[in-house]
Amino acid sequence: MSSSELPDAAGEALQEVPASVERLQQLITAQYESLPRQLKRIASYMSQQSDRVMVDRVSDIARQCEVHPSAIVRFSQRFGFKGFSEMQALFRDAYTDKATPVQNYQQRIRRMIANRSHKASSGELARECINGTRSGLDRLAEEFDEAEFDKAVELLAEADNIYVVGVRRSFAVAHYLVYSLQHTNKRVHLVSGLGGGYREQMRSVRKGDLVVAISFSPYGKETQQCVRIAQHHKADTLIVTDSQVAPLAKHASALLLVNEGSTFAFRSLSATLSLCQALFIAVAYRLELKVEEISEPGGPEDDEPDDDLD
């Protein structure tokens, strides 16, 4: 059987090799639920780390996905390629080099030092960080989904209560979004899990409320638990994550995808913060328009001092 005749999830033959990374990602998303467990791991990697596939070896991907290298070849053939090299060439046309992540911050620092032939100055390191951040913002602009963003704004504007959850590195983004939205007239709650009380803080969530969950690979279990509670109580969910096949994506009432740039495998938060700031501005604009429609000019609220968002 040739690469152009491989069966897809419905048992039909793939007639041609995907012409772009975007088309490949669409096929991966469509077939994800029907993939064997090992191929699902690879699919998640391809979706989350798509801009690193161009420089990763088969052994690198296999190690990250905890599969045998032959599974990478099977995955490539599943989607119409002759082998991994042909699929990798597709990614090389689309993305630039990014450092491969390692297990913790100390290892990343050691790897950064070991990979340099000369001692880097602080200024050089700063410029590389700035360039990594810029790459994430550029990708956010290129892949921005206006329809999903509009849906997210609608959910935020209409929700009775807004609960925001993010753990570990995502916590800073969650806190910023809560701080921003508290400058509107919405009832906004930060699900901090203080003392391990995620379930208790989520207990009051009801239909008509919105849970905003911010989670990136390797995806916090606490955030997933909060989304399950939201689903149980029939609340809407706005998911901010890095992949169509991320664990939370299938639960989303609205899904916003953002993939950060990185420097020496240290991922930035700038693109995610920019997206959340845009959400706040769009929601505030929407709510202010609604207020103007029902309020008489020159009312008491006009005399209140402005509380600028720092």
PDB file of C-alpha atoms in Angstrom:
ATOM      1  CA  MET A   1       0.000   0.000   0.000  1.00  0.00           C
ATOM      2  CA  SER A   2       1.478   3.359  -1.006  1.00  0.00           C
ATOM      3  CA  SER A   3       1.616   6.405   1.259  1.00  0.00           C
ATOM      4  CA  SER A   4      -1.206   8.018  -0.734  1.00  0.00           C
ATOM      5  CA  GLU A   5      -3.497   5.050  -0.119  1.00  0.00           C
ATOM      6  CA  LEU A   6      -3.267   4.747   3.643  1.00  0.00           C
ATOM      7  CA  PRO A   7      -6.673   4.466   5.357  1.00  0.00           C
ATOM      8  CA  ASP A   8      -7.893   7.264   7.558  1.00  0.00           C
ATOM      9  CA  ALA A   9     -10.065   6.930  10.681  1.00  0.00           C
ATOM     10  CA  ALA A  10     -13.147   6.231   8.570  1.00  0.00           C
ATOM     11  CA  GLY A  11     -11.411   3.489   6.592  1.00  0.00           C
ATOM     12  CA  GLU A  12     -11.025   5.651   3.466  1.00  0.00           C
ATOM     13  CA  ALA A  13      -7.710   6.217   1.724  1.00  0.00           C
ATOM     14  CA  LEU A  14      -5.772   9.434   2.134  1.00  0.00           C
ATOM     15  CA  GLN A  15      -5.414  10.541  -1.492  1.00  0.00           C
ATOM     16  CA  GLU A  16      -2.527  12.977  -1.048  1.00  0.00           C
ATOM     17  CA  VAL A  17       0.121  14.126   1.379  1.00  0.00           C
ATOM     18  CA  PRO A  18      -1.030  17.146   3.463  1.00  0.00           C
ATOM     19  CA  ALA A  19       0.141  20.273   1.687  1.00  0.00           C
ATOM     20  CA  SER A  20       0.783  22.299   4.853  1.00  0.00           C
ATOM     21  CA  VAL A  21       1.296  21.962   8.585  1.00  0.00           C
ATOM     22  CA  GLU A  22      -2.117  23.542   9.090  1.00  0.00           C
ATOM     23  CA  ARG A  23      -3.766  20.835   6.971  1.00  0.00           C
ATOM     24  CA  LEU A  24      -1.856  18.106   8.817  1.00  0.00           C
ATOM     25  CA  GLN A  25      -2.977  19.537  12.166  1.00  0.00           C
ATOM     26  CA  GLN A  26      -6.576  19.528  10.960  1.00  0.00           C
ATOM     27  CA  LEU A  27      -6.278  15.834  10.057  1.00  0.00           C
ATOM     28  CA  ILE A  28      -4.637  15.029  13.396  1.00  0.00           C
ATOM     29  CA  THR A  29      -7.444  16.780  15.280  1.00  0.00           C
ATOM     30  CA  ALA A  30     -10.139  15.039  13.239  1.00  0.00           C
ATOM     31  CA  GLN A  31      -8.637  11.578  13.755  1.00  0.00           C
ATOM     32  CA  TYR A  32      -7.271  11.990  17.270  1.00  0.00           C
ATOM     33  CA  GLU A  33      -9.953  10.013  19.134  1.00  0.00           C
ATOM     34  CA  SER A  34      -9.551   7.029  16.801  1.00  0.00           C
ATOM     35  CA  LEU A  35      -5.755   6.814  17.149  1.00  0.00           C
ATOM     36  CA  PRO A  36      -4.081   4.066  19.213  1.00  0.00           C
ATOM     37  CA  ARG A  37      -2.679   5.222  22.550  1.00  0.00           C
ATOM     38  CA  GLN A  38       0.922   5.527  21.354  1.00  0.00           C
ATOM     39  CA  LEU A  39      -0.068   7.511  18.280  1.00  0.00           C
ATOM     40  CA  LYS A  40      -2.179   9.804  20.466  1.00  0.00           C
ATOM     41  CA  ARG A  41       0.965  10.703  22.405  1.00  0.00           C
ATOM     42  CA  ILE A  42       2.723  11.554  19.160  1.00  0.00           C
ATOM     43  CA  ALA A  43      -0.297  13.531  17.929  1.00  0.00           C
ATOM     44  CA  SER A  44      -0.263  15.616  21.108  1.00  0.00           C
ATOM     45  CA  TYR A  45       3.449  16.279  20.671  1.00  0.00           C
ATOM     46  CA  MET A  46       3.001  17.305  17.030  1.00  0.00           C
ATOM     47  CA  SER A  47       0.249  19.707  17.974  1.00  0.00           C
ATOM     48  CA  GLN A  48       1.901  21.222  21.049  1.00  0.00           C
ATOM     49  CA  GLN A  49       5.488  21.349  19.787  1.00  0.00           C
ATOM     50  CA  SER A  50       4.907  21.821  16.072  1.00  0.00           C
ATOM     51  CA  ASP A  51       7.615  24.450  15.685  1.00  0.00           C
ATOM     52  CA  ARG A  52      10.281  22.068  17.059  1.00  0.00           C
ATOM     53  CA  VAL A  53       9.529  19.043  14.889  1.00  0.00           C
ATOM     54  CA  MET A  54      11.790  20.439  12.173  1.00  0.00           C
ATOM     55  CA  VAL A  55      14.915  19.957  14.339  1.00  0.00           C
ATOM     56  CA  ASP A  56      13.953  16.929  16.431  1.00  0.00           C
ATOM     57  CA  ARG A  57      15.298  13.478  15.588  1.00  0.00           C
ATOM     58  CA  VAL A  58      13.038  10.451  15.612  1.00  0.00           C
ATOM     59  CA  SER A  59      14.756   9.319  18.812  1.00  0.00           C
ATOM     60  CA  ASP A  60      14.112  12.729  20.432  1.00  0.00           C
ATOM     61  CA  ILE A  61      10.390  12.603  19.693  1.00  0.00           C
ATOM     62  CA  ALA A  62      10.162   8.948  20.722  1.00  0.00           C
ATOM     63  CA  ARG A  63      11.790   9.759  24.067  1.00  0.00           C
ATOM     64  CA  GLN A  64       9.478  12.718  24.681  1.00  0.00           C
ATOM     65  CA  CYS A  65       6.407  10.643  23.779  1.00  0.00           C
ATOM     66  CA  GLU A  66       7.658   7.494  25.557  1.00  0.00           C
ATOM     67  CA  VAL A  67       7.195   5.361  22.464  1.00  0.00           C
ATOM     68  CA  HIS A  68       9.458   3.271  20.204  1.00  0.00           C
ATOM     69  CA  PRO A  69      10.934   5.189  17.232  1.00  0.00           C
ATOM     70  CA  SER A  70       9.053   2.895  14.859  1.00  0.00           C
ATOM     71  CA  ALA A  71       5.822   4.435  16.197  1.00  0.00           C
ATOM     72  CA  ILE A  72       6.939   7.814  14.801  1.00  0.00           C
ATOM     73  CA  VAL A  73       7.282   6.229  11.369  1.00  0.00           C
ATOM     74  CA  ARG A  74       3.860   4.605  11.664  1.00  0.00           C
ATOM     75  CA  PHE A  75       2.389   7.952  12.666  1.00  0.00           C
ATOM     76  CA  SER A  76       3.924   9.638   9.616  1.00  0.00           C
ATOM     77  CA  GLN A  77       2.585   6.948   7.315  1.00  0.00           C
ATOM     78  CA  ARG A  78      -0.839   7.160   8.928  1.00  0.00           C
ATOM     79  CA  PHE A  79      -1.126  10.695   7.567  1.00  0.00           C
ATOM     80  CA  GLY A  80       0.098   9.969   4.048  1.00  0.00           C
ATOM     81  CA  PHE A  81       3.882  10.421   4.299  1.00  0.00           C
ATOM     82  CA  LYS A  82       6.431   7.832   3.200  1.00  0.00           C
ATOM     83  CA  GLY A  83       8.242   8.262   6.495  1.00  0.00           C
ATOM     84  CA  PHE A  84       9.232  10.740   9.194  1.00  0.00           C
ATOM     85  CA  SER A  85      11.747  12.621   7.030  1.00  0.00           C
ATOM     86  CA  GLU A  86       9.051  13.581   4.539  1.00  0.00           C
ATOM     87  CA  MET A  87       6.766  14.791   7.313  1.00  0.00           C
ATOM     88  CA  GLN A  88       9.622  16.687   8.966  1.00  0.00           C
ATOM     89  CA  ALA A  89      10.320  18.517   5.700  1.00  0.00           C
ATOM     90  CA  LEU A  90       6.801  19.943   5.870  1.00  0.00           C
ATOM     91  CA  PHE A  91       7.563  21.447   9.273  1.00  0.00           C
ATOM     92  CA  ARG A  92      10.926  22.784   8.105  1.00  0.00           C
ATOM     93  CA  ASP A  93       9.122  24.883   5.539  1.00  0.00           C
ATOM     94  CA  ALA A  94       6.915  26.421   8.218  1.00  0.00           C
ATOM     95  CA  TYR A  95       8.870  26.942  11.436  1.00  0.00           C
ATOM     96  CA  THR A  96      12.174  28.165  12.819  1.00  0.00           C
ATOM     97  CA  ASP A  97      14.513  26.517  15.269  1.00  0.00           C
ATOM     98  CA  LYS A  98      13.630  26.371  18.945  1.00  0.00           C
ATOM     99  CA  ALA A  99      15.550  24.715  21.780  1.00  0.00           C
ATOM    100  CA  THR A 100      14.455  21.297  22.945  1.00  0.00           C
ATOM    101  CA  PRO A 101      13.023  21.371  26.504  1.00  0.00           C
ATOM    102  CA  VAL A 102      14.557  19.370  29.313  1.00  0.00           C
ATOM    103  CA  GLN A 103      13.198  18.309  32.655  1.00  0.00           C
ATOM    104  CA  ASN A 104      13.863  21.244  34.995  1.00  0.00           C
ATOM    105  CA  TYR A 105      15.326  24.708  35.239  1.00  0.00           C
ATOM    106  CA  GLN A 106      18.752  23.618  36.484  1.00  0.00           C
ATOM    107  CA  GLN A 107      19.132  21.200  33.593  1.00  0.00           C
ATOM    108  CA  ARG A 108      18.085  23.909  31.141  1.00  0.00           C
ATOM    109  CA  ILE A 109      20.740  26.277  32.476  1.00  0.00           C
ATOM    110  CA  ARG A 110      23.419  23.540  32.261  1.00  0.00           C
ATOM    111  CA  ARG A 111      22.357  22.696  28.705  1.00  0.00           C
ATOM    112  CA  MET A 112      22.462  26.360  27.705  1.00  0.00           C
ATOM    113  CA  ILE A 113      26.012  26.727  29.062  1.00  0.00           C
ATOM    114  CA  ALA A 114      27.208  23.437  27.536  1.00  0.00           C
ATOM    115  CA  ASN A 115      25.876  24.345  24.083  1.00  0.00           C
ATOM    116  CA  ARG A 116      27.772  27.642  23.901  1.00  0.00           C
ATOM    117  CA  SER A 117      31.300  27.828  22.549  1.00  0.00           C
ATOM    118  CA  HIS A 118      31.880  31.143  24.329  1.00  0.00           C
ATOM    119  CA  LYS A 119      30.619  32.750  27.488  1.00  0.00           C
ATOM    120  CA  ALA A 120      27.537  34.775  26.684  1.00  0.00           C
ATOM    121  CA  SER A 121      27.161  38.298  28.000  1.00  0.00           C
ATOM    122  CA  SER A 122      24.051  39.308  29.896  1.00  0.00           C
ATOM    123  CA  GLY A 123      23.079  41.524  26.971  1.00  0.00           C
ATOM    124  CA  GLU A 124      23.318  38.619  24.515  1.00  0.00           C
ATOM    125  CA  LEU A 125      21.099  36.489  26.732  1.00  0.00           C
ATOM    126  CA  ALA A 126      18.595  39.320  27.037  1.00  0.00           C
ATOM    127  CA  ARG A 127      18.414  39.756  23.262  1.00  0.00           C
ATOM    128  CA  GLU A 128      17.809  36.053  22.755  1.00  0.00           C
ATOM    129  CA  CYS A 129      15.004  36.171  25.317  1.00  0.00           C
ATOM    130  CA  ILE A 130      13.473  39.173  23.551  1.00  0.00           C
ATOM    131  CA  ASN A 131      13.671  37.410  20.187  1.00  0.00           C
ATOM    132  CA  GLY A 132      12.085  34.278  21.646  1.00  0.00           C
ATOM    133  CA  THR A 133       9.254  36.351  23.066  1.00  0.00           C
ATOM    134  CA  ARG A 134       8.778  38.105  19.732  1.00  0.00           C
ATOM    135  CA  SER A 135       8.480  34.772  17.923  1.00  0.00           C
ATOM    136  CA  GLY A 136       5.599  33.758  20.209  1.00  0.00           C
ATOM    137  CA  LEU A 137       3.783  37.033  19.595  1.00  0.00           C
ATOM    138  CA  ASP A 138       4.297  36.677  15.834  1.00  0.00           C
ATOM    139  CA  ARG A 139       2.857  33.185  15.904  1.00  0.00           C
ATOM    140  CA  LEU A 140      -0.123  34.345  17.981  1.00  0.00           C
ATOM    141  CA  ALA A 141      -0.867  37.013  15.370  1.00  0.00           C
ATOM    142  CA  GLU A 142      -0.533  34.558  12.482  1.00  0.00           C
ATOM    143  CA  GLU A 143      -2.737  31.877  14.062  1.00  0.00           C
ATOM    144  CA  PHE A 144      -5.264  34.174  15.748  1.00  0.00           C
ATOM    145  CA  ASP A 145      -8.809  32.797  15.471  1.00  0.00           C
ATOM    146  CA  GLU A 146     -11.134  35.790  15.408  1.00  0.00           C
ATOM    147  CA  ALA A 147     -14.306  33.703  15.521  1.00  0.00           C
ATOM    148  CA  GLU A 148     -13.236  31.886  18.699  1.00  0.00           C
ATOM    149  CA  PHE A 149     -12.060  35.158  20.233  1.00  0.00           C
ATOM    150  CA  ASP A 150     -15.467  36.734  19.577  1.00  0.00           C
ATOM    151  CA  LYS A 151     -17.108  33.709  21.168  1.00  0.00           C
ATOM    152  CA  ALA A 152     -14.859  34.085  24.220  1.00  0.00           C
ATOM    153  CA  VAL A 153     -15.766  37.768  24.574  1.00  0.00           C
ATOM    154  CA  GLU A 154     -19.470  36.883  24.343  1.00  0.00           C
ATOM    155  CA  LEU A 155     -19.122  34.271  27.098  1.00  0.00           C
ATOM    156  CA  LEU A 156     -17.264  36.693  29.384  1.00  0.00           C
ATOM    157  CA  ALA A 157     -19.747  39.504  28.786  1.00  0.00           C
ATOM    158  CA  GLU A 158     -22.811  37.344  29.416  1.00  0.00           C
ATOM    159  CA  ALA A 159     -21.624  35.221  32.358  1.00  0.00           C
ATOM    160  CA  ASP A 160     -23.286  35.661  35.769  1.00  0.00           C
ATOM    161  CA  ASN A 161     -20.001  34.839  37.520  1.00  0.00           C
ATOM    162  CA  ILE A 162     -16.511  34.318  36.104  1.00  0.00           C
ATOM    163  CA  TYR A 163     -14.131  31.843  37.746  1.00  0.00           C
ATOM    164  CA  VAL A 164     -10.503  31.857  36.555  1.00  0.00           C
ATOM    165  CA  VAL A 165      -8.054  29.036  37.254  1.00  0.00           C
ATOM    166  CA  GLY A 166      -4.423  28.484  36.287  1.00  0.00           C
ATOM    167  CA  VAL A 167      -1.701  26.661  38.198  1.00  0.00           C
ATOM    168  CA  ARG A 168       2.082  26.956  38.340  1.00  0.00           C
ATOM    169  CA  ARG A 169       3.335  29.181  35.494  1.00  0.00           C
ATOM    170  CA  SER A 170      -0.244  29.785  34.345  1.00  0.00           C
ATOM    171  CA  PHE A 171      -1.192  31.226  37.744  1.00  0.00           C
ATOM    172  CA  ALA A 172       0.365  34.592  36.904  1.00  0.00           C
ATOM    173  CA  VAL A 173      -1.819  34.816  33.796  1.00  0.00           C
ATOM    174  CA  ALA A 174      -4.944  33.809  35.724  1.00  0.00           C
ATOM    175  CA  HIS A 175      -4.241  36.428  38.389  1.00  0.00           C
ATOM    176  CA  TYR A 176      -3.687  39.118  35.755  1.00  0.00           C
ATOM    177  CA  LEU A 177      -6.939  38.257  33.957  1.00  0.00           C
ATOM    178  CA  VAL A 178      -8.879  38.425  37.241  1.00  0.00           C
ATOM    179  CA  TYR A 179      -7.264  41.746  38.114  1.00  0.00           C
ATOM    180  CA  SER A 180      -8.143  43.140  34.703  1.00  0.00           C
ATOM    181  CA  LEU A 181     -11.748  41.917  34.647  1.00  0.00           C
ATOM    182  CA  GLN A 182     -12.335  43.328  38.132  1.00  0.00           C
ATOM    183  CA  HIS A 183     -12.175  46.749  36.479  1.00  0.00           C
ATOM    184  CA  THR A 184     -15.494  45.901  34.826  1.00  0.00           C
ATOM    185  CA  ASN A 185     -18.803  45.366  36.596  1.00  0.00           C
ATOM    186  CA  LYS A 186     -18.474  41.569  36.366  1.00  0.00           C
ATOM    187  CA  ARG A 187     -18.300  39.275  39.412  1.00  0.00           C
ATOM    188  CA  VAL A 188     -14.877  37.671  39.014  1.00  0.00           C
ATOM    189  CA  HIS A 189     -13.290  34.994  41.220  1.00  0.00           C
ATOM    190  CA  LEU A 190      -9.716  33.688  41.274  1.00  0.00           C
ATOM    191  CA  VAL A 191      -9.642  29.951  41.935  1.00  0.00           C
ATOM    192  CA  SER A 192      -6.332  29.893  43.781  1.00  0.00           C
ATOM    193  CA  GLY A 193      -6.670  26.518  45.492  1.00  0.00           C
ATOM    194  CA  LEU A 194      -5.279  28.014  48.701  1.00  0.00           C
ATOM    195  CA  GLY A 195      -4.773  25.164  51.131  1.00  0.00           C
ATOM    196  CA  GLY A 196      -5.687  22.681  48.405  1.00  0.00           C
ATOM    197  CA  GLY A 197      -9.260  23.934  48.279  1.00  0.00           C
ATOM    198  CA  TYR A 198      -9.929  23.831  44.537  1.00  0.00           C
ATOM    199  CA  ARG A 199     -13.065  21.734  44.886  1.00  0.00           C
ATOM    200  CA  GLU A 200     -14.401  23.956  47.674  1.00  0.00           C
ATOM    201  CA  GLN A 201     -13.786  27.153  45.683  1.00  0.00           C
ATOM    202  CA  MET A 202     -15.580  25.643  42.695  1.00  0.00           C
ATOM    203  CA  ARG A 203     -18.584  24.450  44.703  1.00  0.00           C
ATOM    204  CA  SER A 204     -20.697  27.541  43.950  1.00  0.00           C
ATOM    205  CA  VAL A 205     -20.270  27.303  40.152  1.00  0.00           C
ATOM    206  CA  ARG A 206     -23.636  27.030  38.405  1.00  0.00           C
ATOM    207  CA  LYS A 207     -25.242  27.100  34.972  1.00  0.00           C
ATOM    208  CA  GLY A 208     -24.909  30.629  33.617  1.00  0.00           C
ATOM    209  CA  ASP A 209     -21.403  30.989  35.066  1.00  0.00           C
ATOM    210  CA  LEU A 210     -18.144  30.803  33.101  1.00  0.00           C
ATOM    211  CA  VAL A 211     -14.968  28.994  34.108  1.00  0.00           C
ATOM    212  CA  VAL A 212     -11.814  30.273  32.401  1.00  0.00           C
ATOM    213  CA  ALA A 213      -9.098  27.607  32.523  1.00  0.00           C
ATOM    214  CA  ILE A 214      -5.520  28.418  31.466  1.00  0.00           C
ATOM    215  CA  SER A 215      -3.300  25.374  31.041  1.00  0.00           C
ATOM    216  CA  PHE A 216      -0.254  24.404  28.990  1.00  0.00           C
ATOM    217  CA  SER A 217       1.769  21.230  28.600  1.00  0.00           C
ATOM    218  CA  PRO A 218       2.208  19.224  30.819  1.00  0.00           C
ATOM    219  CA  TYR A 219      -1.274  20.446  31.924  1.00  0.00           C
ATOM    220  CA  GLY A 220      -2.084  20.862  35.612  1.00  0.00           C
ATOM    221  CA  LYS A 221      -4.307  18.177  37.100  1.00  0.00           C
ATOM    222  CA  GLU A 222      -5.886  20.788  39.376  1.00  0.00           C
ATOM    223  CA  THR A 223      -7.063  22.798  36.363  1.00  0.00           C
ATOM    224  CA  GLN A 224      -8.503  19.682  34.756  1.00  0.00           C
ATOM    225  CA  GLN A 225     -10.368  18.917  37.985  1.00  0.00           C
ATOM    226  CA  CYS A 226     -11.900  22.416  38.010  1.00  0.00           C
ATOM    227  CA  VAL A 227     -13.079  22.034  34.425  1.00  0.00           C
ATOM    228  CA  ARG A 228     -14.684  18.676  35.232  1.00  0.00           C
ATOM    229  CA  ILE A 229     -16.578  20.339  38.099  1.00  0.00           C
ATOM    230  CA  ALA A 230     -17.677  23.135  35.758  1.00  0.00           C
ATOM    231  CA  GLN A 231     -18.958  20.566  33.272  1.00  0.00           C
ATOM    232  CA  HIS A 232     -20.820  18.708  36.019  1.00  0.00           C
ATOM    233  CA  HIS A 233     -22.613  21.921  37.033  1.00  0.00           C
ATOM    234  CA  LYS A 234     -23.313  22.818  33.365  1.00  0.00           C
ATOM    235  CA  ALA A 235     -21.242  25.994  33.448  1.00  0.00           C
ATOM    236  CA  ASP A 236     -19.608  27.281  30.259  1.00  0.00           C
ATOM    237  CA  THR A 237     -15.854  26.928  29.844  1.00  0.00           C
ATOM    238  CA  LEU A 238     -13.326  29.182  28.121  1.00  0.00           C
ATOM    239  CA  ILE A 239     -10.093  27.246  27.617  1.00  0.00           C
ATOM    240  CA  VAL A 240      -6.735  28.917  26.926  1.00  0.00           C
ATOM    241  CA  THR A 241      -4.220  26.239  25.970  1.00  0.00           C
ATOM    242  CA  ASP A 242      -1.623  25.237  23.387  1.00  0.00           C
ATOM    243  CA  SER A 243      -3.228  22.505  21.298  1.00  0.00           C
ATOM    244  CA  GLN A 244      -6.463  21.344  19.714  1.00  0.00           C
ATOM    245  CA  VAL A 245      -5.828  17.930  21.293  1.00  0.00           C
ATOM    246  CA  ALA A 246      -4.900  19.200  24.761  1.00  0.00           C
ATOM    247  CA  PRO A 247      -6.867  17.465  27.554  1.00  0.00           C
ATOM    248  CA  LEU A 248      -9.109  20.491  28.163  1.00  0.00           C
ATOM    249  CA  ALA A 249      -9.771  21.386  24.523  1.00  0.00           C
ATOM    250  CA  LYS A 250     -12.656  18.969  24.009  1.00  0.00           C
ATOM    251  CA  HIS A 251     -14.526  20.510  26.968  1.00  0.00           C
ATOM    252  CA  ALA A 252     -14.334  24.074  25.641  1.00  0.00           C
ATOM    253  CA  SER A 253     -17.312  26.294  24.986  1.00  0.00           C
ATOM    254  CA  ALA A 254     -14.682  28.553  23.415  1.00  0.00           C
ATOM    255  CA  LEU A 255     -11.065  27.615  22.733  1.00  0.00           C
ATOM    256  CA  LEU A 256      -8.151  30.061  22.442  1.00  0.00           C
ATOM    257  CA  LEU A 257      -4.815  28.614  21.356  1.00  0.00           C
ATOM    258  CA  VAL A 258      -1.478  30.233  22.099  1.00  0.00           C
ATOM    259  CA  ASN A 259       2.025  28.810  21.696  1.00  0.00           C
ATOM    260  CA  GLU A 260       4.733  30.786  23.403  1.00  0.00           C
ATOM    261  CA  GLY A 261       8.175  31.464  22.060  1.00  0.00           C
ATOM    262  CA  SER A 262      11.040  30.096  24.100  1.00  0.00           C
ATOM    263  CA  THR A 263      14.698  30.748  24.771  1.00  0.00           C
ATOM    264  CA  PHE A 264      16.892  27.816  25.812  1.00  0.00           C
ATOM    265  CA  ALA A 265      13.592  25.963  26.443  1.00  0.00           C
ATOM    266  CA  PHE A 266      12.370  28.617  28.887  1.00  0.00           C
ATOM    267  CA  ARG A 267       8.898  29.449  27.670  1.00  0.00           C
ATOM    268  CA  SER A 268       7.671  33.027  27.763  1.00  0.00           C
ATOM    269  CA  LEU A 269       4.287  34.209  29.036  1.00  0.00           C
ATOM    270  CA  SER A 270       4.146  37.329  26.906  1.00  0.00           C
ATOM    271  CA  ALA A 271       1.862  36.025  24.156  1.00  0.00           C
ATOM    272  CA  THR A 272      -0.599  34.592  26.688  1.00  0.00           C
ATOM    273  CA  LEU A 273      -0.649  37.833  28.675  1.00  0.00           C
ATOM    274  CA  SER A 274      -1.162  39.782  25.460  1.00  0.00           C
ATOM    275  CA  LEU A 275      -4.118  37.563  24.544  1.00  0.00           C
ATOM    276  CA  CYS A 276      -5.663  38.031  27.998  1.00  0.00           C
ATOM    277  CA  GLN A 277      -5.168  41.782  27.838  1.00  0.00           C
ATOM    278  CA  ALA A 278      -6.947  41.785  24.477  1.00  0.00           C
ATOM    279  CA  LEU A 279      -9.787  39.800  26.064  1.00  0.00           C
ATOM    280  CA  PHE A 280     -10.147  42.359  28.846  1.00  0.00           C
ATOM    281  CA  ILE A 281     -10.139  45.306  26.443  1.00  0.00           C
ATOM    282  CA  ALA A 282     -12.725  43.669  24.180  1.00  0.00           C
ATOM    283  CA  VAL A 283     -14.980  42.745  27.118  1.00  0.00           C
ATOM    284  CA  ALA A 284     -14.676  46.203  28.705  1.00  0.00           C
ATOM    285  CA  TYR A 285     -15.534  47.823  25.376  1.00  0.00           C
ATOM    286  CA  ARG A 286     -18.537  45.536  24.954  1.00  0.00           C
ATOM    287  CA  LEU A 287     -19.833  46.144  28.490  1.00  0.00           C
ATOM    288  CA  GLU A 288     -19.345  49.906  28.306  1.00  0.00           C
ATOM    289  CA  LEU A 289     -21.419  50.015  25.144  1.00  0.00           C
ATOM    290  CA  LYS A 290     -24.187  48.116  26.916  1.00  0.00           C
ATOM    291  CA  VAL A 291     -24.090  50.523  29.863  1.00  0.00           C
ATOM    292  CA  GLU A 292     -24.303  53.550  27.589  1.00  0.00           C
ATOM    293  CA  GLU A 293     -27.424  52.136  25.988  1.00  0.00           C
ATOM    294  CA  ILE A 294     -29.325  52.094  29.293  1.00  0.00           C
ATOM    295  CA  SER A 295     -27.745  54.948  31.300  1.00  0.00           C
ATOM    296  CA  GLU A 296     -28.527  58.634  31.141  1.00  0.00           C
ATOM    297  CA  PRO A 297     -25.448  60.819  30.545  1.00  0.00           C
ATOM    298  CA  GLY A 298     -24.357  62.936  33.462  1.00  0.00           C
ATOM    299  CA  GLY A 299     -25.417  60.402  36.091  1.00  0.00           C
ATOM    300  CA  PRO A 300     -23.646  59.865  39.421  1.00  0.00           C
ATOM    301  CA  GLU A 301     -21.253  57.366  37.885  1.00  0.00           C
ATOM    302  CA  ASP A 302     -19.800  60.171  35.729  1.00  0.00           C
ATOM    303  CA  ASP A 303     -18.484  61.870  38.862  1.00  0.00           C
ATOM    304  CA  GLU A 304     -16.542  58.873  40.119  1.00  0.00           C
ATOM    305  CA  PRO A 305     -12.747  59.032  39.740  1.00  0.00           C
ATOM    306  CA  ASP A 306     -11.161  56.914  37.034  1.00  0.00           C
ATOM    307  CA  ASP A 307      -9.405  53.752  38.129  1.00  0.00           C
ATOM    308  CA  ASP A 308      -6.838  53.228  35.416  1.00  0.00           C
ATOM    309  CA  LEU A 309      -5.542  49.747  34.728  1.00  0.00           C
ATOM    310  CA  ASP A 310      -1.868  49.807  35.596  1.00  0.00           C
TER     311      ASP A 310
END
